[in-house]
CSV table of C-alpha atoms in Angstrom, one decimal:
chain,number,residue,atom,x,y,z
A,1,UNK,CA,-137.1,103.6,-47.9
A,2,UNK,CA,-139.1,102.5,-45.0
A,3,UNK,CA,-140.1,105.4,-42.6
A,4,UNK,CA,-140.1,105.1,-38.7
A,5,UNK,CA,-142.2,108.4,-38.3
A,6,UNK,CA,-144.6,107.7,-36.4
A,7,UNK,CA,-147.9,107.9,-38.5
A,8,UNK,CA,-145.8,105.0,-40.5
A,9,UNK,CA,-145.5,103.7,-37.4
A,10,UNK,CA,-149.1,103.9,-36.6
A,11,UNK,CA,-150.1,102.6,-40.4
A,12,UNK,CA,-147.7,99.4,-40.1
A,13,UNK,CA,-149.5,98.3,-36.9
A,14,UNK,CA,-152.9,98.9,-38.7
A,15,UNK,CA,-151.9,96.6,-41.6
A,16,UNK,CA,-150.5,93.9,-38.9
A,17,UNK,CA,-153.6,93.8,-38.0
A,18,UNK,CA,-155.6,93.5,-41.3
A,19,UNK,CA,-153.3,91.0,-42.5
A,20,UNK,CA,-153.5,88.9,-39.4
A,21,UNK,CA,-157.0,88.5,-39.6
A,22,UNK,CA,-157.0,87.4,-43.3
A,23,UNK,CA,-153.7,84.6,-41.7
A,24,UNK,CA,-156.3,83.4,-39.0
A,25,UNK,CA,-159.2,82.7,-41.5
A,26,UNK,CA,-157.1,80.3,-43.3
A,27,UNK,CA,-154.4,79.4,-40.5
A,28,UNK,CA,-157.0,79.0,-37.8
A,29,UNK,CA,-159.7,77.8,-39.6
A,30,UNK,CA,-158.9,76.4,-43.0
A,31,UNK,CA,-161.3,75.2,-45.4
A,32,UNK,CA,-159.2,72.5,-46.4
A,33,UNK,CA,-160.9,68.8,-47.7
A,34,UNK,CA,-159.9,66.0,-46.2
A,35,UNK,CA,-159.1,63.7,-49.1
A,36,UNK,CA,-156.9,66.1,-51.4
A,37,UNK,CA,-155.7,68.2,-48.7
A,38,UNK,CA,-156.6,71.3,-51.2
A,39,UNK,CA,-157.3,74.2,-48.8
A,40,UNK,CA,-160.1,76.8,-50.1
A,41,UNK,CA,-159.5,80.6,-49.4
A,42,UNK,CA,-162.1,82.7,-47.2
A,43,UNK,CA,-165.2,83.6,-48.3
A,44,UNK,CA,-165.4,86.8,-50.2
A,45,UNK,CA,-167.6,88.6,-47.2
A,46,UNK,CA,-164.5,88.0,-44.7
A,47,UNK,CA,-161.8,89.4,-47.2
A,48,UNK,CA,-163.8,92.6,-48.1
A,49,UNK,CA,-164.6,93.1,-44.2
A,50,UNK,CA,-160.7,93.0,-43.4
A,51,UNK,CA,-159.4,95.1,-46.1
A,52,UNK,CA,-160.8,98.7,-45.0
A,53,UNK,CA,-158.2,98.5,-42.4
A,54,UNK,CA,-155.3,98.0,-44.7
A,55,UNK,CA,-156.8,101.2,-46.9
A,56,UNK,CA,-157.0,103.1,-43.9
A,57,UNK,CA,-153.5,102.4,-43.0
A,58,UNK,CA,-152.4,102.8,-47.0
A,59,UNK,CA,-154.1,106.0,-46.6
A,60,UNK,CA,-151.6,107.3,-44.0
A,61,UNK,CA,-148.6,106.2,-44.8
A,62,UNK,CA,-149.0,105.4,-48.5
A,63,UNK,CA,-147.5,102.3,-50.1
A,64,UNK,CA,-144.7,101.1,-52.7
A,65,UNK,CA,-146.6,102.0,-55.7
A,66,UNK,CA,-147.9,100.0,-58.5
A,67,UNK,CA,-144.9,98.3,-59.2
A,68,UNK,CA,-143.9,97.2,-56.1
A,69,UNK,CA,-147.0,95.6,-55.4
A,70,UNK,CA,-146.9,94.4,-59.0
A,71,UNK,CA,-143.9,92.8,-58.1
A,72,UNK,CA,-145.5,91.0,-55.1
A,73,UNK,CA,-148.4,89.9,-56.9
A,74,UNK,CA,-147.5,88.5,-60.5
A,75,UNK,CA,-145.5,85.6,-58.8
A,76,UNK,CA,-148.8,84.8,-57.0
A,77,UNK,CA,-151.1,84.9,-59.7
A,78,UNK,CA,-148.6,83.1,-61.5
A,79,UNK,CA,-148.5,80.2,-58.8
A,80,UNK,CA,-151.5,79.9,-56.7
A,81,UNK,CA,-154.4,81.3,-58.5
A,82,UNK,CA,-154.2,78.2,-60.8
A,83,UNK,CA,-153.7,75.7,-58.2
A,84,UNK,CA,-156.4,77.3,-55.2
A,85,UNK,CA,-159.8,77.6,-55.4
A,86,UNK,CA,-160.3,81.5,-55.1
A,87,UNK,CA,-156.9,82.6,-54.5
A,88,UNK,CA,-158.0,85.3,-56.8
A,89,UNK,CA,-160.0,86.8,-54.1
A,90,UNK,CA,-156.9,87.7,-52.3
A,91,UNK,CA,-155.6,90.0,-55.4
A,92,UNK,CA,-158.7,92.2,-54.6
A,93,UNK,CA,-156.4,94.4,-52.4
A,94,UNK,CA,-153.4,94.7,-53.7
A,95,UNK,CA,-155.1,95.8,-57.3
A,96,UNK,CA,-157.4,98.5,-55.1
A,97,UNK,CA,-153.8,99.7,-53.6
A,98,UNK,CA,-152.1,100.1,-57.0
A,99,UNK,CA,-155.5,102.2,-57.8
A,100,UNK,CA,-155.5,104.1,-54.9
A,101,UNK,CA,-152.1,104.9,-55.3
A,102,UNK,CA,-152.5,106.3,-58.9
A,103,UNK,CA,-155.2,108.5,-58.1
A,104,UNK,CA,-153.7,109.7,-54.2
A,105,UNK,CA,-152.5,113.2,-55.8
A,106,UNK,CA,-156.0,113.8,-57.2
A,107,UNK,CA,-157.4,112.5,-53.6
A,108,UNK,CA,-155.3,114.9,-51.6
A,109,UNK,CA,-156.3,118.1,-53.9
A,110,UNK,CA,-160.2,116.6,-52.9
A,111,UNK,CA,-159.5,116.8,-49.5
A,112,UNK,CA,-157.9,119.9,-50.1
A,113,UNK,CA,-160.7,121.5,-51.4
A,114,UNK,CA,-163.5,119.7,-49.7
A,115,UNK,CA,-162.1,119.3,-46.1
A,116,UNK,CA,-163.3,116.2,-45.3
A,117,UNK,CA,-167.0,116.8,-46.9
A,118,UNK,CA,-166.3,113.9,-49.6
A,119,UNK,CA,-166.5,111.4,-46.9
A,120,UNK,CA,-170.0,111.5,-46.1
A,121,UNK,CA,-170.4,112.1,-50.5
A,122,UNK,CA,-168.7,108.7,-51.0
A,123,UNK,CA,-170.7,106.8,-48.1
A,124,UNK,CA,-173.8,108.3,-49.5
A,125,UNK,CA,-172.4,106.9,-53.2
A,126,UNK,CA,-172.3,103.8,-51.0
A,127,UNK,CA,-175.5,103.7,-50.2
A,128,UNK,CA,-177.0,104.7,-53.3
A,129,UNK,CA,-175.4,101.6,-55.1
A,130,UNK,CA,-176.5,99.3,-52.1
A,131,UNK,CA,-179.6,100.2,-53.6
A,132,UNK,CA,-179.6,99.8,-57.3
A,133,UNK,CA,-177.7,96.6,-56.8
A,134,UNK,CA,-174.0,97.0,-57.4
A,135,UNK,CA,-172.2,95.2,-54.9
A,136,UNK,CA,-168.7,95.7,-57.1
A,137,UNK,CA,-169.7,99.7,-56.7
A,138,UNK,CA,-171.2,98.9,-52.9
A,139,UNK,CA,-167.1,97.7,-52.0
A,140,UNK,CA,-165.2,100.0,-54.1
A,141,UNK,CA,-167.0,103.4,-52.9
A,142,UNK,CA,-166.6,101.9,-48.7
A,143,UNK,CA,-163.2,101.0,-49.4
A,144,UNK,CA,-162.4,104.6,-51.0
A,145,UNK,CA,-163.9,106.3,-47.6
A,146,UNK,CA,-161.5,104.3,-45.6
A,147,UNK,CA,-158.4,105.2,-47.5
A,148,UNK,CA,-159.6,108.9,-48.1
A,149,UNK,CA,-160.3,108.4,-44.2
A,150,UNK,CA,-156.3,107.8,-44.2
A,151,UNK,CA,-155.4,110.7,-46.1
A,152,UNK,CA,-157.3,112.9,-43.2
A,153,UNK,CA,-155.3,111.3,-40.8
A,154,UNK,CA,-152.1,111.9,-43.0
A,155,UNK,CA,-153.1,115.4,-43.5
A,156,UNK,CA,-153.4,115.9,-39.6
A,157,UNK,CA,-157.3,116.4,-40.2
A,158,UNK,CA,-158.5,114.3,-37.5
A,159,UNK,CA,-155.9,115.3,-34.7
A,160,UNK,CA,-158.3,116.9,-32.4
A,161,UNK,CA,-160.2,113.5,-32.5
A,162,UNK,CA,-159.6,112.4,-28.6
A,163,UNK,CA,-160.2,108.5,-28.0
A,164,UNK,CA,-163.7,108.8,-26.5
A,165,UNK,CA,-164.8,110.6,-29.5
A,166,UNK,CA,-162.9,107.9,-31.6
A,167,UNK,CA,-164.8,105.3,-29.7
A,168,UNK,CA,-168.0,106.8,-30.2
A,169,UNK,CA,-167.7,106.5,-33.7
A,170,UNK,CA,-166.5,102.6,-33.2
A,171,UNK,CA,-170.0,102.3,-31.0
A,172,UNK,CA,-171.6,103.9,-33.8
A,173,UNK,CA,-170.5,101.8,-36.8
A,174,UNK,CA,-171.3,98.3,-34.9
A,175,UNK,CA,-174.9,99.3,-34.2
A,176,UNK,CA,-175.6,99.9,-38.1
A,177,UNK,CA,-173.5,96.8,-39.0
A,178,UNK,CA,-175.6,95.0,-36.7
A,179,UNK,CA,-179.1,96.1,-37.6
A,180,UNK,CA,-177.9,95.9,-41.6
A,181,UNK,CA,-177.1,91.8,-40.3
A,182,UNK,CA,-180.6,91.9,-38.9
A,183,UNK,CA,-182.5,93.4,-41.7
A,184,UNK,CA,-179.6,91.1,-44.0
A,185,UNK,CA,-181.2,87.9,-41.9
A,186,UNK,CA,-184.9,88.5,-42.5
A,187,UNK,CA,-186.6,86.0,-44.6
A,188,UNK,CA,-187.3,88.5,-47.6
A,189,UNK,CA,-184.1,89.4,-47.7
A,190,UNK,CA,-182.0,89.4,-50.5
A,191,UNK,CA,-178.6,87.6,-49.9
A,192,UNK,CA,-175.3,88.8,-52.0
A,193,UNK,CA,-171.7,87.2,-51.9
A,194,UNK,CA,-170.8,90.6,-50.7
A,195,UNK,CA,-172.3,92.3,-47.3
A,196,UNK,CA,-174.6,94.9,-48.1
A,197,UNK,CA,-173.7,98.6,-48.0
A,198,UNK,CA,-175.2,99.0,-44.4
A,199,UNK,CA,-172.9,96.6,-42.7
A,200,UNK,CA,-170.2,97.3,-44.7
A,201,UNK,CA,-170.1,100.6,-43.8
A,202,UNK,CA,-171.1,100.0,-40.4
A,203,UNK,CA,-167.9,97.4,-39.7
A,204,UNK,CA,-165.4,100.4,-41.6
A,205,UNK,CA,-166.8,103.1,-39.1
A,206,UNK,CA,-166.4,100.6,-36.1
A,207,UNK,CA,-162.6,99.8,-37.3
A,208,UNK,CA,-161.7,102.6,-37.9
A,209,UNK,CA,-162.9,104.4,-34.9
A,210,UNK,CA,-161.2,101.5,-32.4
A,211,UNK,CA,-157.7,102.1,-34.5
A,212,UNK,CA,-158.0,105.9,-34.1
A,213,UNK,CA,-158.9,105.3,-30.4
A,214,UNK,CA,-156.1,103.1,-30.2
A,215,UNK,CA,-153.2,105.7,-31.7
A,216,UNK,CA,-152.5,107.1,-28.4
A,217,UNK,CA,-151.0,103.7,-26.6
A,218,UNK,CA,-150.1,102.4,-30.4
A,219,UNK,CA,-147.5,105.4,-30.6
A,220,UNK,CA,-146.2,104.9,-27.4
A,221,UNK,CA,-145.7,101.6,-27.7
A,222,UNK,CA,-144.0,101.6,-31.1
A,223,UNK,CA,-141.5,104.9,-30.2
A,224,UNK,CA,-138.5,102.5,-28.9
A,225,UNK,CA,-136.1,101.5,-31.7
A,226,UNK,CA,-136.2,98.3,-31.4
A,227,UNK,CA,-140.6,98.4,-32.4
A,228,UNK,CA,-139.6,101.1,-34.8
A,229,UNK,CA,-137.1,99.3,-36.9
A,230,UNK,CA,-139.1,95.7,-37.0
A,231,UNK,CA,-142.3,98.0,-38.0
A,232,UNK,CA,-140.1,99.3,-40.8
A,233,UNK,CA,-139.1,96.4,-42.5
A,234,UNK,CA,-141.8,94.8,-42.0
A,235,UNK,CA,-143.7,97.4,-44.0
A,236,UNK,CA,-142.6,96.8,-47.6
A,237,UNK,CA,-143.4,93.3,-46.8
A,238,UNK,CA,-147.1,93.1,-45.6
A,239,UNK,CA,-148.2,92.9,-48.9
A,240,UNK,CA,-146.3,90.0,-49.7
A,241,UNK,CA,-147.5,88.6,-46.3
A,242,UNK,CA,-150.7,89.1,-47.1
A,243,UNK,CA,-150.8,87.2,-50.5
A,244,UNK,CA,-148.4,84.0,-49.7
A,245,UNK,CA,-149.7,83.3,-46.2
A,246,UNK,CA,-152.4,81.2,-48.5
A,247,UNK,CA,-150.3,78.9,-50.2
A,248,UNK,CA,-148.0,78.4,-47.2
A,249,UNK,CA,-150.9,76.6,-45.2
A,250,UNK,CA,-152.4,74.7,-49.0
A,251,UNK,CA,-148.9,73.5,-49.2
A,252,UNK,CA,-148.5,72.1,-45.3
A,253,UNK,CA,-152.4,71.5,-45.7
A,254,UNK,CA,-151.2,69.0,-49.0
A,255,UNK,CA,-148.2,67.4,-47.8
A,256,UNK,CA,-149.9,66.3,-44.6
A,257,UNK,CA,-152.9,65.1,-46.2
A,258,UNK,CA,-151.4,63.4,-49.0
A,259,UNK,CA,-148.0,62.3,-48.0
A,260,UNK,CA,-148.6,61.8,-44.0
A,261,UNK,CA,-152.1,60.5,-44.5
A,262,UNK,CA,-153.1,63.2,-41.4
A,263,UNK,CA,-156.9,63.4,-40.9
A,264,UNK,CA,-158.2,67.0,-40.9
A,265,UNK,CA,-159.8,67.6,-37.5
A,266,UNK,CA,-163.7,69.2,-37.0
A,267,UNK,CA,-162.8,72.4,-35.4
A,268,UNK,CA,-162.5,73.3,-32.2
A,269,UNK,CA,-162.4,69.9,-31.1
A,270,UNK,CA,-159.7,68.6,-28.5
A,271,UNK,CA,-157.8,66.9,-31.5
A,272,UNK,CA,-158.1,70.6,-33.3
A,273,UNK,CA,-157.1,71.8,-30.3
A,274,UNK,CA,-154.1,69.6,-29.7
A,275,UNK,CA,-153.0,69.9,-33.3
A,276,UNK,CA,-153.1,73.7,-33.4
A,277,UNK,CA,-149.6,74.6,-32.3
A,278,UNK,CA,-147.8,72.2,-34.6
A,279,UNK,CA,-150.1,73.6,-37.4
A,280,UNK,CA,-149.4,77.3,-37.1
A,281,UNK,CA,-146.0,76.4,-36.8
A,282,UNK,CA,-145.6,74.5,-40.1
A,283,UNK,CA,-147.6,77.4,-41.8
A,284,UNK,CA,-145.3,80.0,-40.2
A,285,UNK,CA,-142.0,77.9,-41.3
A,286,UNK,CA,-143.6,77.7,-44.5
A,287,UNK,CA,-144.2,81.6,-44.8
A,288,UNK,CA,-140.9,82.6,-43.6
A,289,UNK,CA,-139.5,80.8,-46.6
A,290,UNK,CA,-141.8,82.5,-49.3
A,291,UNK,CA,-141.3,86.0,-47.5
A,292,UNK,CA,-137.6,85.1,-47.7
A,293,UNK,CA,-137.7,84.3,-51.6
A,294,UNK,CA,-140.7,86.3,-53.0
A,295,UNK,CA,-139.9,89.1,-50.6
A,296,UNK,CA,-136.6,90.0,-52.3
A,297,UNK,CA,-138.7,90.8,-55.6
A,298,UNK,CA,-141.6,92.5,-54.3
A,299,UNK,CA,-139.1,94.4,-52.0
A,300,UNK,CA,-136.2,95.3,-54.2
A,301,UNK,CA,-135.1,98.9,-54.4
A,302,UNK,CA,-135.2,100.6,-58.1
A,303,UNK,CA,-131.9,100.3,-59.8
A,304,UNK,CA,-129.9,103.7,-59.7
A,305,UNK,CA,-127.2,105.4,-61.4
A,306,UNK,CA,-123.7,104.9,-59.7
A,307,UNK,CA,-120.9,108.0,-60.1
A,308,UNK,CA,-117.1,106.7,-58.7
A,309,UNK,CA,-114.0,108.1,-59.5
A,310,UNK,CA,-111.3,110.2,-58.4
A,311,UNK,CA,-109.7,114.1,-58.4
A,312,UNK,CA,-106.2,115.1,-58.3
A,313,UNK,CA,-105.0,118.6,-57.3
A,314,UNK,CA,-102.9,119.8,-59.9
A,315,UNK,CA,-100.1,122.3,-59.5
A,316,UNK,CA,-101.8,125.3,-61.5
A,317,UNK,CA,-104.8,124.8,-59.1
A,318,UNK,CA,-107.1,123.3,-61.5
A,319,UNK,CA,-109.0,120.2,-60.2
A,320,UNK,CA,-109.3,116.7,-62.3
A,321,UNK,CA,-112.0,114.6,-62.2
């Protein structure tokens, strides 16, 4: 069941947050063509910058498993991969969770034994395949530091952290993400569909210093019951989130174009501008109805074993079932 400790707590917000950057890249500024109304999903740099967060919160509070997150994503591969250019992209995270999540025992005994040490082995393996040329290793070896980065937290390794050290880190991480987008920008550069290993691990160090930095006012803020309990159900569902937020605005996105004959807007101009609140809206109503349907699979509780009956006293002393 949901948990309302507070590193859950702490984890759920983290995931909000992760998610709600992957809504606003296709909510906020959707790719979507103006004659078909299909709507294209972000590039693959955004969606591999977003999902160290939601590691590092996986990391803390773990996740359903691999088959609740299978059950969240079959429907969607079922549905939209078929129908939207590079909604595959967006199955990138739930299939590193349901890894993750197979191999967290073996992760904890690593910590265990290494106490934090494999950290600095796995962004060294990061750098090392930024080098030979493996972006695919380059994005699995970052996003295993930010979920082992979880597990420290978990394991109360990072407690004596205070915020100013957290935020040291955060200052840290964005100057390396910003020279690797300098030396990324140079004319010899070569360009990848993925960052490169500097910047990748640059923008993990940076968000994961600002969310550590952030705990303190985070865990106030969420201790009331009211935060708590919405965090909590919410939880089981921010996979599900995560995955269907992209065909709720394809199918607003096609039923405007194609059946109201509405004209996309350039961005950020006033008609963008004007049209923005009715947007989000539609693509929120839209949401709410897949969470509402789709939810009930990828959330369903595993079927248990039931005992009823009833005893009777009987006059020797002898009880009957």
């Amino acid at each position: 069941m949901p948990s309302t400790a507070p590193p859950a707590r702490f984890a759920t917000v983290l995931g909000l947050a992760a998610v709600a950057f992957v809504v606003a890249l296709h909510w906020v500024l959707p790719v979507t063509d103006p004659q078909s109304g299909r709507v294209t999903t972000a590039t693959a740099a955004a969606l591999v910058l977003a999902a160290p967060l939601a590691l590092f919160a996986a990391g803390i509070a773990g996740c359903g498993g691999p088959a609740s997150l299978a059950r969240a994503a079959l429907p969607f591969a079922v549905v939209a991969v078929p129908l939207i250019d590079g909604a595959a992209r967006l199955l990138w995270l739930p299939a590193a969770l349901a890894a993750l999540t197979v191999l967290r025992p073996a992760l904890v005994r690593l910590h265990a034994r290494w106490r934090g040490a494999e950290l600095a082995a796995t962004a060294s393996a990061a750098v090392l395949a930024g080098l030979t040329g493996s972006p695919v290793a380059v994005v699995a070896a970052v996003w295993l530091a930010a979920y082992q980065t979880g597990l420290l937290v978990r394991a109360g390794a990072l407690d004596r952290l205070r915020p100013r050290h957290a935020l040291m880190v955060a200052a840290a991480g964005a100057t390396v993400g910003a020279c690797g987008l300098v030396l990324a920008a140079l004319p010899d550069a070569a360009a990848g569909p993925v960052p490169s290993a500097t910047v990748l691990l640059g923008c993990t160090a940076a968000q994961l210093g600002l969310a550590l930095a952030a705990r303190p006012p985070i865990d106030r803020w969420t201790a009331g019951a009211p935060v708590a309990g919405g965090l909590a159900w919410l939880a089981p569902r921010l996979v599900t989130v995560h995955l269907w937020q992209l065909p709720a605005v394809a199918l607003v996105a096609a039923v405007a174009v194609r059946v109201a004959g509405y004209d996309p807007p350039v961005t950020f101009d006033p008609r963008w501008r004007s049209d923005l609140p009715w947007w989000l809206l539609s693509c929120a109503v839209a949401l709410a109805l897949a969470v509402r349907l789709i939810g009930r699979v990828g959330t369903a509780l595993p079927r248990t074993h039931r005992v009823s009956g009833s005893s009777t006293l009987q006059a020797h002393g002898r009880l009957e079932a």
